[in-house]
Short mmCIF file of C-alpha atoms in Angstrom, two decimals:
data_model
loop_
_atom_site.label_atom_id
_atom_site.label_comp_id
_atom_site.label_asym_id
_atom_site.label_seq_id
_atom_site.Cartn_x
_atom_site.Cartn_y
_atom_site.Cartn_z
CA MET A 1 40.53 -10.36 244.68
CA LYS A 2 43.53 -8.36 241.85
CA ILE A 3 46.02 -9.70 244.26
CA ARG A 4 45.10 -13.59 244.07
CA LEU A 5 44.61 -12.74 240.05
CA ILE A 6 48.06 -11.23 240.15
CA ALA A 7 49.73 -14.28 241.96
CA LEU A 8 47.70 -16.20 239.06
CA CYS A 9 50.18 -14.70 236.80
CA CYS A 10 53.12 -15.56 238.28
CA VAL A 11 53.00 -19.07 238.41
CA LEU A 12 51.81 -19.19 235.36
CA ALA A 13 55.18 -17.29 234.15
CA LEU A 14 57.31 -19.74 234.94
CA LEU A 15 55.94 -23.23 234.36
CA THR A 16 56.88 -23.37 230.71
CA ALA A 17 59.09 -26.85 231.56
CA ALA A 18 59.16 -28.27 227.97
CA CYS A 19 59.12 -31.85 226.88
CA GLY A 20 62.14 -33.73 224.44
CA SER A 21 61.68 -34.53 220.91
CA ARG A 22 62.71 -37.33 219.06
CA VAL A 23 64.43 -37.57 215.47
CA LYS A 24 66.74 -34.97 215.05
CA ASP A 25 66.78 -34.48 211.27
CA ASP A 26 62.64 -34.01 211.71
CA LEU A 27 63.41 -29.94 212.79
CA GLY A 28 67.05 -29.75 211.35
CA ALA A 29 69.80 -27.05 212.79
CA ALA A 30 68.66 -23.57 214.30
CA ASP A 31 70.96 -21.06 213.78
CA GLY A 32 73.67 -20.31 216.21
CA ALA A 33 73.17 -23.95 218.43
CA GLY A 34 73.12 -27.43 217.68
CA SER A 35 73.67 -29.26 214.12
CA SER A 36 71.27 -31.61 212.02
CA SER A 37 72.93 -35.17 210.55
CA GLY A 38 71.81 -38.27 209.07
CA GLY A 39 72.87 -41.79 210.54
CA GLY A 40 72.61 -42.88 214.15
CA SER A 41 73.48 -39.64 215.46
CA GLY A 42 69.45 -38.31 215.94
CA ALA A 43 67.56 -39.09 219.16
CA THR A 44 65.27 -41.43 220.07
CA PRO A 45 62.10 -41.66 221.30
CA THR A 46 61.03 -41.51 224.91
CA THR A 47 57.90 -42.58 225.24
CA ALA A 48 55.54 -42.22 228.40
CA GLY A 49 54.02 -46.20 229.63
CA GLY A 50 54.66 -48.67 227.43
CA ASP A 51 55.88 -52.18 228.89
CA GLY A 52 57.93 -53.38 231.77
CA GLY A 53 58.05 -53.06 235.65
CA GLY A 54 54.53 -55.31 235.85
CA ASP A 55 50.78 -53.77 235.28
CA ALA A 56 49.87 -50.36 235.16
CA THR A 57 50.26 -50.09 238.99
CA ASP A 58 50.46 -53.18 241.27
CA ALA A 59 53.26 -54.51 244.04
CA ASN A 60 55.33 -54.47 241.44
CA GLY A 61 55.51 -51.50 239.16
CA PHE A 62 53.60 -47.97 238.60
CA GLY A 63 53.96 -47.97 234.66
CA THR A 64 56.95 -48.98 233.70
CA LEU A 65 59.19 -47.88 237.72
CA ALA A 66 59.32 -50.14 239.62
CA ASN A 67 57.47 -50.17 242.93
CA PRO A 68 59.25 -48.19 244.72
CA CYS A 69 56.63 -48.72 247.59
CA GLY A 70 55.74 -52.19 250.08
CA PRO A 71 56.87 -53.73 253.10
CA ALA A 72 60.06 -54.08 254.89
CA GLU A 73 62.06 -57.23 253.68
CA SER A 74 61.40 -58.59 256.78
CA GLY A 75 58.38 -57.99 257.28
CA THR A 76 58.92 -55.73 260.02
CA PRO A 77 60.45 -52.44 260.01
CA ALA A 78 63.70 -51.54 262.27
CA GLU A 79 64.28 -49.34 263.99
CA PRO A 80 66.57 -46.59 261.76
CA THR A 81 70.47 -46.26 262.51
CA ALA A 82 70.27 -42.90 261.64
CA LYS A 83 67.26 -40.57 261.86
CA ASP A 84 66.16 -37.00 261.43
CA ASP A 85 63.29 -35.29 262.97
CA GLY A 86 59.58 -37.04 261.23
CA VAL A 87 61.40 -40.47 261.14
CA SER A 88 59.91 -43.10 263.83
CA LYS A 89 60.13 -46.99 263.29
CA ASP A 90 57.35 -47.61 261.81
CA ALA A 91 56.12 -43.78 260.48
CA ILE A 92 57.84 -40.74 258.02
CA LYS A 93 56.07 -37.17 258.49
CA ILE A 94 55.79 -35.61 254.77
CA ALA A 95 54.34 -32.15 253.61
CA VAL A 96 52.39 -30.77 250.83
CA ILE A 97 53.14 -26.65 250.78
CA SER A 98 50.35 -25.08 247.87
CA ASP A 99 48.52 -22.63 246.96
CA ARG A 100 44.40 -24.40 247.55
CA ALA A 101 41.91 -23.48 245.54
CA GLY A 102 39.15 -21.22 246.88
CA THR A 103 36.77 -18.69 244.66
CA VAL A 104 39.34 -18.27 242.58
CA LYS A 105 41.02 -20.97 240.90
CA VAL A 106 44.16 -21.52 240.98
CA PRO A 107 47.64 -22.49 238.93
CA THR A 108 48.27 -25.07 241.96
CA ILE A 109 44.95 -26.61 241.72
CA SER A 110 45.26 -29.94 242.48
CA ILE A 111 48.59 -31.12 243.80
CA GLU A 112 46.86 -31.48 247.32
CA GLU A 113 44.78 -33.85 246.24
CA SER A 114 47.19 -35.79 244.55
CA MET A 115 49.55 -35.79 247.54
CA VAL A 116 46.74 -37.25 249.81
CA ALA A 117 46.35 -39.99 246.64
CA PHE A 118 49.86 -40.66 246.12
CA THR A 119 50.47 -41.81 250.46
CA GLU A 120 47.16 -43.07 250.27
CA TRP A 121 48.30 -45.97 247.06
CA CYS A 122 51.60 -45.99 248.77
CA ASN A 123 50.74 -46.86 251.72
CA GLY A 124 48.21 -49.28 250.61
CA PHE A 125 52.00 -51.26 249.59
CA GLY A 126 52.97 -51.07 253.16
CA GLY A 127 54.37 -47.68 252.86
CA VAL A 128 58.22 -47.27 252.20
CA ASN A 129 60.17 -50.45 253.36
CA GLY A 130 57.34 -50.65 255.69
CA ARG A 131 57.00 -47.41 257.14
CA LYS A 132 53.54 -45.15 256.43
CA LEU A 133 53.37 -41.19 255.01
CA GLU A 134 52.05 -39.43 257.65
CA LEU A 135 50.50 -36.60 254.96
CA THR A 136 50.59 -32.72 256.76
CA LYS A 137 48.95 -30.13 253.97
CA ILE A 138 49.69 -26.76 254.43
CA ASP A 139 48.02 -23.93 252.57
CA SER A 140 50.47 -21.46 251.15
CA LYS A 141 47.48 -18.81 250.52
CA LEU A 142 49.25 -17.32 247.44
CA PHE A 143 51.79 -15.15 249.82
CA SER A 144 52.30 -16.75 252.39
CA GLN A 145 54.73 -19.08 251.28
CA LEU A 146 57.53 -18.32 253.87
CA GLU A 147 55.02 -18.72 256.96
CA ALA A 148 54.03 -22.04 255.49
CA THR A 149 57.77 -22.97 254.98
CA ARG A 150 58.01 -22.71 259.25
CA GLU A 151 54.95 -24.47 259.49
CA ALA A 152 56.62 -27.42 258.18
CA CYS A 153 59.70 -26.89 260.32
CA ASP A 154 58.18 -26.37 263.11
CA ASP A 155 55.81 -30.02 262.66
CA LYS A 156 59.66 -31.19 262.71
CA VAL A 157 58.29 -33.16 259.38
CA PHE A 158 61.39 -35.25 257.37
CA ALA A 159 60.74 -33.56 253.68
CA ILE A 160 57.87 -31.32 251.57
CA VAL A 161 56.90 -33.72 249.04
CA GLY A 162 54.91 -32.61 245.78
CA SER A 163 54.68 -29.15 246.65
CA GLY A 164 54.18 -25.92 244.32
CA SER A 165 53.69 -22.45 245.53
CA VAL A 166 53.27 -18.82 243.36
CA THR A 167 55.73 -16.85 245.79
CA ASP A 168 57.98 -20.20 246.55
CA ASN A 169 61.06 -17.67 246.56
CA GLN A 170 59.75 -16.72 250.08
CA GLY A 171 60.54 -19.64 251.61
CA ALA A 172 63.17 -20.58 250.02
CA GLN A 173 66.06 -19.62 252.01
CA ALA A 174 63.83 -20.62 255.11
CA MET A 175 63.70 -24.21 253.99
CA VAL A 176 67.17 -24.52 253.51
CA ASP A 177 68.00 -23.19 257.09
CA CYS A 178 65.66 -25.11 258.96
CA LYS A 179 67.99 -28.17 257.25
CA LEU A 180 64.61 -29.77 254.88
CA ILE A 181 65.02 -31.10 251.99
CA GLU A 182 61.84 -30.82 248.73
CA VAL A 183 60.93 -33.05 245.81
CA PRO A 184 58.98 -30.38 244.87
CA ALA A 185 55.57 -30.65 242.27
CA TYR A 186 58.01 -27.42 240.42
CA THR A 187 59.58 -24.78 241.15
CA VAL A 188 58.73 -21.12 240.14
CA THR A 189 61.58 -18.83 241.24
CA PRO A 190 65.32 -19.00 240.78
CA ASP A 191 65.65 -19.09 244.71
CA LYS A 192 63.25 -22.61 244.98
CA GLY A 193 64.86 -23.74 241.69
CA LEU A 194 68.08 -23.32 242.57
CA SER A 195 67.68 -24.56 246.06
CA ASP A 196 70.97 -26.89 246.69
CA ARG A 197 68.47 -28.66 249.13
CA LEU A 198 65.85 -29.43 246.24
CA VAL A 199 65.73 -32.13 243.82
CA ALA A 200 62.97 -32.35 241.15
CA PRO A 201 61.05 -34.53 238.69
CA LEU A 202 60.85 -31.89 236.00
CA PRO A 203 63.83 -29.65 236.79
CA ASN A 204 63.42 -26.11 236.46
CA PRO A 205 67.01 -24.52 236.08
CA THR A 206 66.98 -21.31 235.59
CA TYR A 207 70.16 -20.31 233.48
CA SER A 208 69.31 -23.64 231.30
CA TYR A 209 66.27 -22.88 228.59
CA ASN A 210 64.79 -26.11 226.06
CA THR A 211 64.47 -24.82 222.58
CA GLY A 212 63.21 -27.53 221.15
CA PRO A 213 59.90 -25.64 220.66
CA ALA A 214 61.44 -22.73 219.42
CA ARG A 215 63.01 -25.12 216.60
CA TYR A 216 60.06 -26.58 215.96
CA MET A 217 58.11 -23.58 215.20
CA LYS A 218 60.96 -22.18 213.10
CA LYS A 219 60.89 -25.39 211.09
CA GLN A 220 57.43 -24.94 210.58
CA PHE A 221 56.92 -21.04 209.89
CA PRO A 222 60.79 -19.45 208.82
CA ASP A 223 58.67 -16.22 207.87
CA ALA A 224 57.35 -15.82 211.11
CA ILE A 225 59.25 -16.30 213.34
CA LYS A 226 61.43 -12.97 212.37
CA LYS A 227 57.76 -11.16 213.00
CA ALA A 228 57.33 -11.77 216.64
CA ALA A 229 55.32 -10.45 219.48
CA ILE A 230 55.60 -11.17 223.25
CA VAL A 231 53.19 -10.19 226.01
CA HIS A 232 53.45 -10.14 229.81
CA GLY A 233 51.89 -9.08 233.25
CA ASN A 234 53.95 -6.35 234.76
CA ILE A 235 55.37 -8.78 237.18
CA GLU A 236 58.30 -8.91 238.36
CA ALA A 237 58.79 -12.43 237.73
CA VAL A 238 56.89 -12.52 234.87
CA ASN A 239 59.33 -9.72 233.17
CA ILE A 240 62.16 -12.50 234.42
CA GLN A 241 60.51 -14.96 232.16
CA ALA A 242 59.73 -13.10 229.28
CA ALA A 243 63.49 -12.50 230.24
CA ARG A 244 64.79 -15.97 229.24
CA VAL A 245 62.24 -16.36 226.54
CA LYS A 246 63.44 -13.36 224.82
CA GLU A 247 66.98 -14.39 225.17
CA ALA A 248 66.79 -18.74 224.40
CA TYR A 249 64.59 -17.20 221.20
CA GLU A 250 66.59 -14.37 219.41
CA LYS A 251 69.47 -17.15 219.61
CA MET A 252 67.35 -19.13 217.42
CA GLY A 253 67.19 -16.98 214.87
CA TYR A 254 63.41 -15.21 215.86
CA THR A 255 63.34 -11.54 215.86
CA PHE A 256 60.94 -9.96 218.61
CA ILE A 257 59.72 -6.58 216.80
CA TYR A 258 56.59 -5.87 219.46
CA ASP A 259 57.48 -6.66 223.16
CA LYS A 260 54.96 -5.15 225.76
CA GLN A 261 54.53 -5.26 229.66
CA THR A 262 50.43 -4.90 229.93
CA ASP A 263 48.89 -4.28 233.23
CA VAL A 264 48.36 -7.34 235.38
CA ILE A 265 44.29 -7.21 235.51
CA GLN A 266 43.48 -5.70 232.27
CA GLU A 267 39.80 -5.33 230.75
CA SER A 268 40.30 -5.08 227.27
CA TYR A 269 43.54 -5.84 225.03
CA ALA A 270 42.29 -4.32 221.74
CA SER A 271 45.11 -1.31 221.23
CA GLU A 272 47.81 -4.35 221.82
CA ALA A 273 46.00 -6.53 219.65
CA LYS A 274 46.14 -3.47 216.83
CA ALA A 275 49.41 -2.87 217.55
CA MET A 276 50.33 -6.28 216.45
CA LYS A 277 48.10 -6.50 213.56
CA ASP A 278 49.62 -3.11 212.40
CA ALA A 279 52.98 -3.89 213.31
CA GLY A 280 52.44 -7.09 210.86
CA VAL A 281 53.25 -9.46 213.84
CA GLU A 282 53.29 -13.13 212.34
CA TYR A 283 54.46 -15.06 215.70
CA PHE A 284 52.31 -14.49 218.77
CA THR A 285 53.45 -15.58 222.78
CA MET A 286 51.64 -14.57 225.47
CA ILE A 287 53.14 -14.74 229.91
CA SER A 288 49.84 -14.11 231.61
CA ALA A 289 46.95 -15.84 233.27
CA THR A 290 45.02 -17.91 230.75
CA SER A 291 41.66 -15.84 231.83
CA GLU A 292 43.59 -12.67 230.18
CA THR A 293 45.51 -14.63 227.48
CA ALA A 294 41.32 -15.83 226.45
CA LYS A 295 40.83 -11.79 226.32
CA MET A 296 43.02 -11.41 224.19
CA LEU A 297 42.51 -14.11 221.50
CA ARG A 298 39.60 -12.95 221.91
CA ASP A 299 40.15 -9.09 221.01
CA MET A 300 42.74 -10.12 218.30
CA LYS A 301 39.72 -12.09 216.90
CA THR A 302 38.07 -8.71 217.08
CA GLN A 303 40.14 -7.26 215.60
CA GLY A 304 40.77 -8.92 212.68
CA PHE A 305 44.49 -10.30 213.51
CA GLU A 306 45.43 -13.24 212.84
CA PRO A 307 49.33 -14.59 213.02
CA LYS A 308 50.54 -17.10 211.30
CA VAL A 309 51.16 -18.95 214.68
CA ILE A 310 49.93 -18.53 218.50
CA ASP A 311 52.53 -20.60 220.59
CA LEU A 312 51.25 -21.23 224.42
CA GLY A 313 53.36 -22.51 227.03
CA GLN A 314 52.43 -25.86 229.04
CA GLN A 315 50.07 -23.61 231.84
CA PHE A 316 47.43 -23.24 228.99
CA TYR A 317 46.77 -26.71 229.04
CA ASP A 318 43.50 -25.88 230.77
CA THR A 319 39.82 -25.95 229.54
CA ASP A 320 39.11 -22.48 230.26
CA LEU A 321 41.29 -21.47 227.05
CA LEU A 322 38.97 -24.18 225.28
CA ALA A 323 35.90 -22.15 225.13
CA GLU A 324 37.34 -19.12 223.62
CA PRO A 325 37.03 -19.32 220.13
CA GLY A 326 40.09 -17.24 219.17
CA ALA A 327 42.03 -19.46 220.90
CA GLU A 328 41.32 -21.83 217.51
CA GLY A 329 44.44 -23.34 216.18
CA ALA A 330 46.60 -22.41 219.18
CA HIS A 331 49.58 -24.38 219.47
CA VAL A 332 50.02 -25.71 223.52
CA LEU A 333 53.13 -27.61 224.81
CA LEU A 334 52.99 -30.34 227.37
CA ASN A 335 55.58 -32.42 229.85
CA THR A 336 53.21 -34.77 230.69
CA VAL A 337 50.80 -37.28 229.11
CA PRO A 338 47.73 -35.32 227.67
CA PHE A 339 44.40 -36.51 229.64
CA GLU A 340 43.33 -37.43 226.26
CA GLU A 341 46.21 -40.28 226.13
CA ALA A 342 45.20 -41.79 228.76
CA SER A 343 44.67 -45.26 227.37
CA ASP A 344 47.89 -45.30 225.87
CA SER A 345 49.73 -44.57 229.61
CA PRO A 346 49.78 -47.10 232.18
CA ALA A 347 50.77 -45.14 234.43
CA LEU A 348 48.65 -42.43 233.60
CA GLN A 349 45.80 -44.60 233.94
CA ALA A 350 47.10 -45.28 237.50
CA PHE A 351 47.88 -41.88 238.41
CA LEU A 352 43.65 -41.02 236.93
CA ASP A 353 42.70 -44.60 238.81
CA ALA A 354 44.39 -43.53 242.68
CA TYR A 355 43.26 -39.91 241.65
CA GLU A 356 39.48 -41.22 241.96
CA GLY A 357 39.51 -43.64 244.19
CA SER A 358 41.64 -40.47 247.44
CA SER A 359 39.97 -39.75 249.80
CA ALA A 360 40.62 -35.98 249.33
CA PRO A 361 36.99 -34.09 249.63
CA ASN A 362 35.92 -32.43 246.67
CA LYS A 363 38.46 -33.27 244.12
CA PRO A 364 38.66 -31.23 241.17
CA ASP A 365 39.68 -32.06 238.20
CA PRO A 366 43.16 -34.62 237.40
CA THR A 367 46.13 -31.29 236.51
CA SER A 368 49.11 -31.69 234.72
CA LEU A 369 50.86 -29.84 237.97
CA GLY A 370 49.14 -32.97 240.15
CA VAL A 371 50.70 -35.59 237.34
CA GLN A 372 54.00 -33.45 238.73
CA SER A 373 53.11 -33.72 241.94
CA PHE A 374 52.49 -37.57 242.28
CA SER A 375 55.66 -37.92 239.95
CA ALA A 376 57.73 -36.26 243.21
CA GLY A 377 56.09 -38.42 245.08
CA LEU A 378 57.01 -41.24 243.73
CA LEU A 379 60.82 -39.62 242.96
CA PHE A 380 61.05 -39.38 247.22
CA ALA A 381 59.57 -42.83 247.71
CA THR A 382 62.34 -44.21 245.24
CA ALA A 383 65.37 -42.03 247.09
CA LEU A 384 63.49 -43.35 250.33
CA LYS A 385 63.75 -46.95 249.54
CA ALA A 386 67.11 -46.61 248.40
CA ALA A 387 67.77 -45.22 251.35
CA GLY A 388 67.36 -48.10 253.93
CA ASP A 389 66.97 -47.56 257.37
CA ASP A 390 69.72 -44.88 257.31
CA LEU A 391 66.82 -42.11 257.47
CA THR A 392 68.81 -38.71 257.40
CA ARG A 393 67.95 -35.87 255.57
CA ASP A 394 71.05 -35.55 254.02
CA ASN A 395 71.63 -39.52 253.22
CA VAL A 396 68.06 -39.21 251.09
CA LEU A 397 69.14 -36.02 249.16
CA ALA A 398 72.27 -37.95 248.29
CA GLU A 399 70.37 -40.65 247.35
CA LEU A 400 67.97 -38.37 244.93
CA LYS A 401 70.66 -36.85 243.48
CA LYS A 402 72.36 -40.16 242.46
CA ILE A 403 68.83 -40.58 240.08
CA LYS A 404 69.84 -39.32 236.13
CA GLU A 405 66.94 -40.58 234.52
CA TRP A 406 63.32 -40.39 235.28
CA ASP A 407 59.59 -40.18 234.09
CA GLY A 408 57.43 -41.45 236.90
CA GLY A 409 57.04 -44.63 235.35
CA GLY A 410 55.47 -43.00 232.43
CA LEU A 411 53.33 -39.84 233.40
CA HIS A 412 55.69 -37.54 231.29
CA TYR A 413 59.32 -36.96 229.24
CA THR A 414 62.38 -38.24 230.76
CA THR A 415 64.34 -35.47 233.01
CA ASP A 416 67.27 -35.63 234.52
CA PRO A 417 66.80 -34.98 238.91
CA GLY A 418 69.84 -35.75 239.94
CA ASP A 419 71.53 -33.05 238.46
CA ASN A 420 69.12 -30.76 237.82
CA ALA A 421 68.69 -30.41 233.83
CA GLY A 422 67.69 -28.49 232.13
CA SER A 423 65.03 -30.62 230.06
CA ASP A 424 65.61 -32.02 226.40
CA CYS A 425 62.07 -32.67 225.44
CA PHE A 426 59.01 -31.48 223.92
CA MET A 427 55.37 -32.30 222.49
CA TYR A 428 52.32 -29.95 221.42
CA ASP A 429 48.61 -30.06 221.41
CA ARG A 430 47.16 -28.29 218.53
CA VAL A 431 43.23 -26.65 220.00
CA GLU A 432 40.92 -27.69 217.27
CA GLY A 433 37.05 -27.67 216.89
CA GLY A 434 37.26 -26.76 220.87
CA LYS A 435 39.44 -29.96 221.48
CA PHE A 436 43.36 -30.35 222.89
CA VAL A 437 44.47 -32.51 219.63
CA ARG A 438 48.42 -33.70 219.38
CA GLU A 439 49.61 -31.77 217.36
CA PHE A 440 53.83 -33.10 217.25
CA PRO A 441 55.38 -36.04 217.63
CA THR A 442 51.81 -37.46 216.39
CA GLU A 443 52.67 -41.25 218.64
CA ALA A 444 50.24 -41.65 221.25
CA ALA A 445 52.11 -41.17 224.86
CA THR A 446 55.07 -39.97 223.35
CA PHE A 447 57.82 -36.87 223.23
CA GLU A 448 60.02 -34.99 221.04
CA CYS A 449 63.83 -35.25 222.27
CA ASP A 450 67.16 -33.88 221.66
CA PRO A 451 70.00 -33.23 223.86
CA ASP A 452 71.21 -30.08 221.76
CA TYR A 453 68.03 -28.64 222.95
CA PRO A 454 68.46 -26.90 225.72
CA ILE A 455 71.02 -24.34 225.57
CA GLU A 456 72.76 -21.71 228.50
CA LEU A 457 71.41 -18.31 229.51
CA THR A 458 73.18 -15.79 230.06
CA GLY A 459 71.45 -13.09 231.49
CA ASP A 460 71.20 -12.35 235.28
CA TYR A 461 68.42 -13.68 236.80
CA GLY A 462 69.00 -14.47 239.79
CA LYS A 463 70.89 -17.17 242.72
CA GLY A 464 69.14 -19.95 244.73
CA ALA A 465 69.01 -20.63 248.37
CA SER A 466 71.85 -22.02 249.62
CA ALA A 467 73.99 -23.23 252.85
CA ALA A 468 76.21 -20.19 252.65
CA GLY A 469 73.16 -17.71 252.24
#
């Protein structure tokens, strides 16, 4: 049980991809980065869903995205002019690798089920250019990602799609060595996120960091950020993420007066809560499992420690957080449209319809990561359609890298998958009355974005898997 919870902390440490902004002048410039200007130089709204692309989901479109799935133009699929393993005239084999939910609620919950929903949705329109998608589901079992990747290679699938594993560094080089391509739901480690045979719908490039959230909090709480605290479980992946956060936020003018590595699992965080209270901490963030962070918030409340800011990452958009009274008032980042706003997002409603209607057994409630997995399926299918009958992995990879603007039809903020570019968007929910309530920007199904938000990090955080080894 302890090992499995350690794994949870690993993945949660790196699920911090944030989303963009609407009006640059709303936030102002942070010290040493960006500038505030009026006129036409500010960022423009990014709206998920909206007009265009047909109905929420039909033969013409998925939200705002042209539907990449459908029959061959001639009505009958042609023999590929070129192909790799996993491709036939009528079908394309893909695999999804994820840590399946068992006795412990894993962070990757609903990824597999979302890919089942995607393949059934796509095949319902005829597949891609008339070729049905055949999905292999592989369990990476939290610590068996290398074995799972080798299974995909041995099974001769064409690509890994919609994937996400805690220890994705384990199989990163093996994926490249067997010449697979991958379109993941998310990545955790630099080994995977910087791999040269991978294109993600929501890139997580290690050396780029979205400072939009840091700038927003600086604008709202200029004094609190001078007395900041970061708490994180003492695991290598978590420590790397904490170092990235500190480097980026310090460049925005934050001063961390408390930086504590904790045990991965603790019975109590009372001593940490007291230490932060005694130090006068006013801004608090934590990188850990939701269960551990809930303990911390509970102990903070017991100690009478009420910082001005509790700032939590995307992984905490989790109903389990709402069960903790100490979470009241916490700010929570998101990079997909909140489920509470499905009525404002045709794409998100289409996802929920596909998810609910799929044949996946014992489906858990849909999750934000599941939305990202579905977006990965759409991205892969879009590149596959563009490749036509030249179905080599390298050709499809080349088509993926041509896609420089992507929001999954309105499922999430706009990204640049082809260039593996860091996000320039974000949005915040806030916990109010035991519910997630949109905080900023205020308009439903929108994100705050600005091209000045991503900054380059200079620390040594590792490198990606490559053909060079």
